[in-house]
Coordinates of C-alpha atoms in Angstrom, one line a residue:
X1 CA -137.1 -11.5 125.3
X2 CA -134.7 -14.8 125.6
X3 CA -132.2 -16.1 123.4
X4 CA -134.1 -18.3 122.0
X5 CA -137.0 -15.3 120.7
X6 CA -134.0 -12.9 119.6
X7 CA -133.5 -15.7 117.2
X8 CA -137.1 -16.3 116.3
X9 CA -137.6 -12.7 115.5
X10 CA -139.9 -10.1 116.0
X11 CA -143.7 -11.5 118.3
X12 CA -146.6 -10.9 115.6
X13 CA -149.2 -12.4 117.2
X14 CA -149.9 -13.4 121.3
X15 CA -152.2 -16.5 121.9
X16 CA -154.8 -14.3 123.7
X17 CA -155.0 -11.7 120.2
X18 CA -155.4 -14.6 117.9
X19 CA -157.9 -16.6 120.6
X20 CA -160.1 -13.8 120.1
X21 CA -159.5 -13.2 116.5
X22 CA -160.8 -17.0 115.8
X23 CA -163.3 -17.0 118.6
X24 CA -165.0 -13.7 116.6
X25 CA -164.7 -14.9 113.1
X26 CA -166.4 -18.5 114.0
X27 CA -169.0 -16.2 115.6
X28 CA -169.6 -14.4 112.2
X29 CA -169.6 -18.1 110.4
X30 CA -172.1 -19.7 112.8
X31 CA -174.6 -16.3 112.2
X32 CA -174.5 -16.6 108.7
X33 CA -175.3 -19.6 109.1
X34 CA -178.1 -19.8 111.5
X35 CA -179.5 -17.0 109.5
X36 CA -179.0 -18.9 106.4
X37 CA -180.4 -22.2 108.0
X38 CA -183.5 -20.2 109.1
X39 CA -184.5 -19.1 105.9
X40 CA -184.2 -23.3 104.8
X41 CA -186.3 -24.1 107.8
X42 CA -185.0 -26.0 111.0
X43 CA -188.6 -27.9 111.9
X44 CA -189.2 -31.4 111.8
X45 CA -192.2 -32.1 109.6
X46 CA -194.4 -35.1 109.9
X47 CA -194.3 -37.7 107.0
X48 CA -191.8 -35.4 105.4
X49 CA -188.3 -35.5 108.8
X50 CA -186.2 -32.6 108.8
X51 CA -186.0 -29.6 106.8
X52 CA -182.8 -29.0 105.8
X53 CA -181.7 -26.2 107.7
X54 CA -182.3 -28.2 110.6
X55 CA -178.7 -30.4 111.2
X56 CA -177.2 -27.3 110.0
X57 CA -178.6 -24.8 112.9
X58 CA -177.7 -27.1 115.3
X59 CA -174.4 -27.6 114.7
X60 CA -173.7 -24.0 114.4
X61 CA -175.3 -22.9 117.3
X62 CA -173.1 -25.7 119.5
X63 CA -170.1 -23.9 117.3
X64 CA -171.3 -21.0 118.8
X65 CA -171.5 -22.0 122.5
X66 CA -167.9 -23.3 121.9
X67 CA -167.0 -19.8 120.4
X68 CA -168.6 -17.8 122.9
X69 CA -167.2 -19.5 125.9
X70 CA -163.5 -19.5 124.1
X71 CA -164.0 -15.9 123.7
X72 CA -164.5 -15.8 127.4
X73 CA -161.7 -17.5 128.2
X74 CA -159.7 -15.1 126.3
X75 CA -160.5 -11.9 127.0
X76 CA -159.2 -11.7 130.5
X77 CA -155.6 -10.9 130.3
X78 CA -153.3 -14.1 131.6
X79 CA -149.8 -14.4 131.5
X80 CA -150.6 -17.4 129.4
X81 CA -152.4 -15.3 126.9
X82 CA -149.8 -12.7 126.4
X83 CA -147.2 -15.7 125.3
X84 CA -145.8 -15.2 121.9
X85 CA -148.0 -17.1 119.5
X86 CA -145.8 -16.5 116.2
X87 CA -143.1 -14.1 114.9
X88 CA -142.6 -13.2 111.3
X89 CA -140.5 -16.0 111.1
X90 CA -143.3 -18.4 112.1
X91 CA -145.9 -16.8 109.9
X92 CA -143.2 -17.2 106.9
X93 CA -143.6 -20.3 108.0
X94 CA -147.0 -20.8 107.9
X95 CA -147.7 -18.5 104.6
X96 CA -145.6 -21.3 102.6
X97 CA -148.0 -24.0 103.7
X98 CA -150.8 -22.0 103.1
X99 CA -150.2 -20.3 99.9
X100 CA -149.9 -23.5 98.4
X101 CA -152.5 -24.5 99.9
X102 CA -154.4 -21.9 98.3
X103 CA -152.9 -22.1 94.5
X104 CA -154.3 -26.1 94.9
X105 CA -157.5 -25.7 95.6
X106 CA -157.8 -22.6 92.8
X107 CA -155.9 -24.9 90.1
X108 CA -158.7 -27.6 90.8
X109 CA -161.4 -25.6 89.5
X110 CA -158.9 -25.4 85.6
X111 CA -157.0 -28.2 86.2
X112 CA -158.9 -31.1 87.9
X113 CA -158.3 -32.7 91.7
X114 CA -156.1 -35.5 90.2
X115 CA -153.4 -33.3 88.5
X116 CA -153.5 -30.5 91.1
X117 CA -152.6 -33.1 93.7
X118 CA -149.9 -34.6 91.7
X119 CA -148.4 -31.1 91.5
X120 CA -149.0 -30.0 95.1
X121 CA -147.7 -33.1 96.5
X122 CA -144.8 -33.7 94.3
X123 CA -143.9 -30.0 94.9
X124 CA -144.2 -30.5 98.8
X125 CA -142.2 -33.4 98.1
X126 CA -139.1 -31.6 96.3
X127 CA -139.3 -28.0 98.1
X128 CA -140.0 -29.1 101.5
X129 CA -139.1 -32.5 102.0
X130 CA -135.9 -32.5 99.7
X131 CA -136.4 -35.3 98.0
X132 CA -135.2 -36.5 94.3
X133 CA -137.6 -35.2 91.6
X134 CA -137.7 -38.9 90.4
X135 CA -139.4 -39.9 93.9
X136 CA -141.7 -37.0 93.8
X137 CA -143.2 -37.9 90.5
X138 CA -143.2 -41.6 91.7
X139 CA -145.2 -40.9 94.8
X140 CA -146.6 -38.3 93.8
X141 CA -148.6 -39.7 90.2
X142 CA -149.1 -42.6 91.8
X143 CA -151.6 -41.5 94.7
X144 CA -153.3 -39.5 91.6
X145 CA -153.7 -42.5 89.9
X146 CA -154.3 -44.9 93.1
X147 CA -157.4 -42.0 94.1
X148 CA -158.3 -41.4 89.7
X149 CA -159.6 -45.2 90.2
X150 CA -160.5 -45.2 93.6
X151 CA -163.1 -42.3 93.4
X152 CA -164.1 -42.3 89.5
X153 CA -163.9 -46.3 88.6
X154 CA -164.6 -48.1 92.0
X155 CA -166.8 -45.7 93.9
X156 CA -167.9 -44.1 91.1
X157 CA -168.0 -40.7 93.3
X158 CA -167.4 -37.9 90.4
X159 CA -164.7 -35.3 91.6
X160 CA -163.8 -32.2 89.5
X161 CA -161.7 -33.5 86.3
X162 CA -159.7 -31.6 84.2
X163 CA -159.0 -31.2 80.4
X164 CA -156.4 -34.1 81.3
X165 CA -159.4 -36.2 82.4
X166 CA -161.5 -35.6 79.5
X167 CA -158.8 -36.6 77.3
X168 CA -159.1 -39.8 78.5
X169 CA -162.4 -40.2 78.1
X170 CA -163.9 -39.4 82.1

């Protein structure tokens, strides 16, 4: 270990573990699929065109290829492989983008897109990039607003509103 990983902290994860980790879990995905794509049907049918399983199946199964042959590429232990992906630190890291992350799409489901993106950016804005709660609200309310009339009075593309929205009459 080097100077610079005594000060990273402790290796979670090498590249080869969390290669395999993904390649296996996109394998699960893309079998759920298929079989889910089966039971829609993947044939073409005259006068009718696809089934709609069929763009599904196919794009899983090319998800698959790509999985299988990362997985191959894996499992063979390299000295690349056994690099230090992440160490606590990192994943720290990681967990406070992704827990957000999380809590965002959650709160959309109570709260609507628009205000759950006002928060989760103006929060990003204040706790990560430091700036003044003033210019977080700024930015932040205005791309709500900018994407409010974009999707719901422009495109007319419903997204999921909140008790917010419905006050206002959308």
């Amino acid at each position: 270990m080097d100077t610079n990983d005594e000060a990273e902290g402790r290796a979670l994860f090498s590249y080869r573990t969390l290669d395999i980790a993904v390649a296996l879990f996109f394998l699960v995905v893309c079998a759920i699929v298929v079989t889910d794509s089966l039971r829609l049907g993947i044939a073409w049918k005259p006068n009718e065109g696809p089934q709609p399983g069929l763009f599904p199946f196919y794009i899983v199964v090319a998800m698959g290829i790509a999985s299988l042959v990362n997985l191959a590429q894996a499992l063979p232990h390299t000295e690349d492989g056994a690099k230090t992906a992440t160490t606590v630190p990192g994943i720290k890291r990681m967990a406070a983008i992704f827990v957000p992350a999380v809590v965002f799409v959650f709160a959309t489901n109570y709260i609507g897109i628009y205000v759950s993106a006002a928060i989760y950016i103006g929060a990003f804005m204040v706790f990560f990039g430091k700036f003044p709660l003033w210019k977080a609200a700024a930015v932040s309310l205005g791309i709500a607003i900018v994407n409010f009339m974009m999707f719901e009075v422009w495109f007319l593309v419903p997204l999921p509103k909140g008790p917010l929205e419905a006050a206002l009459g959308y």
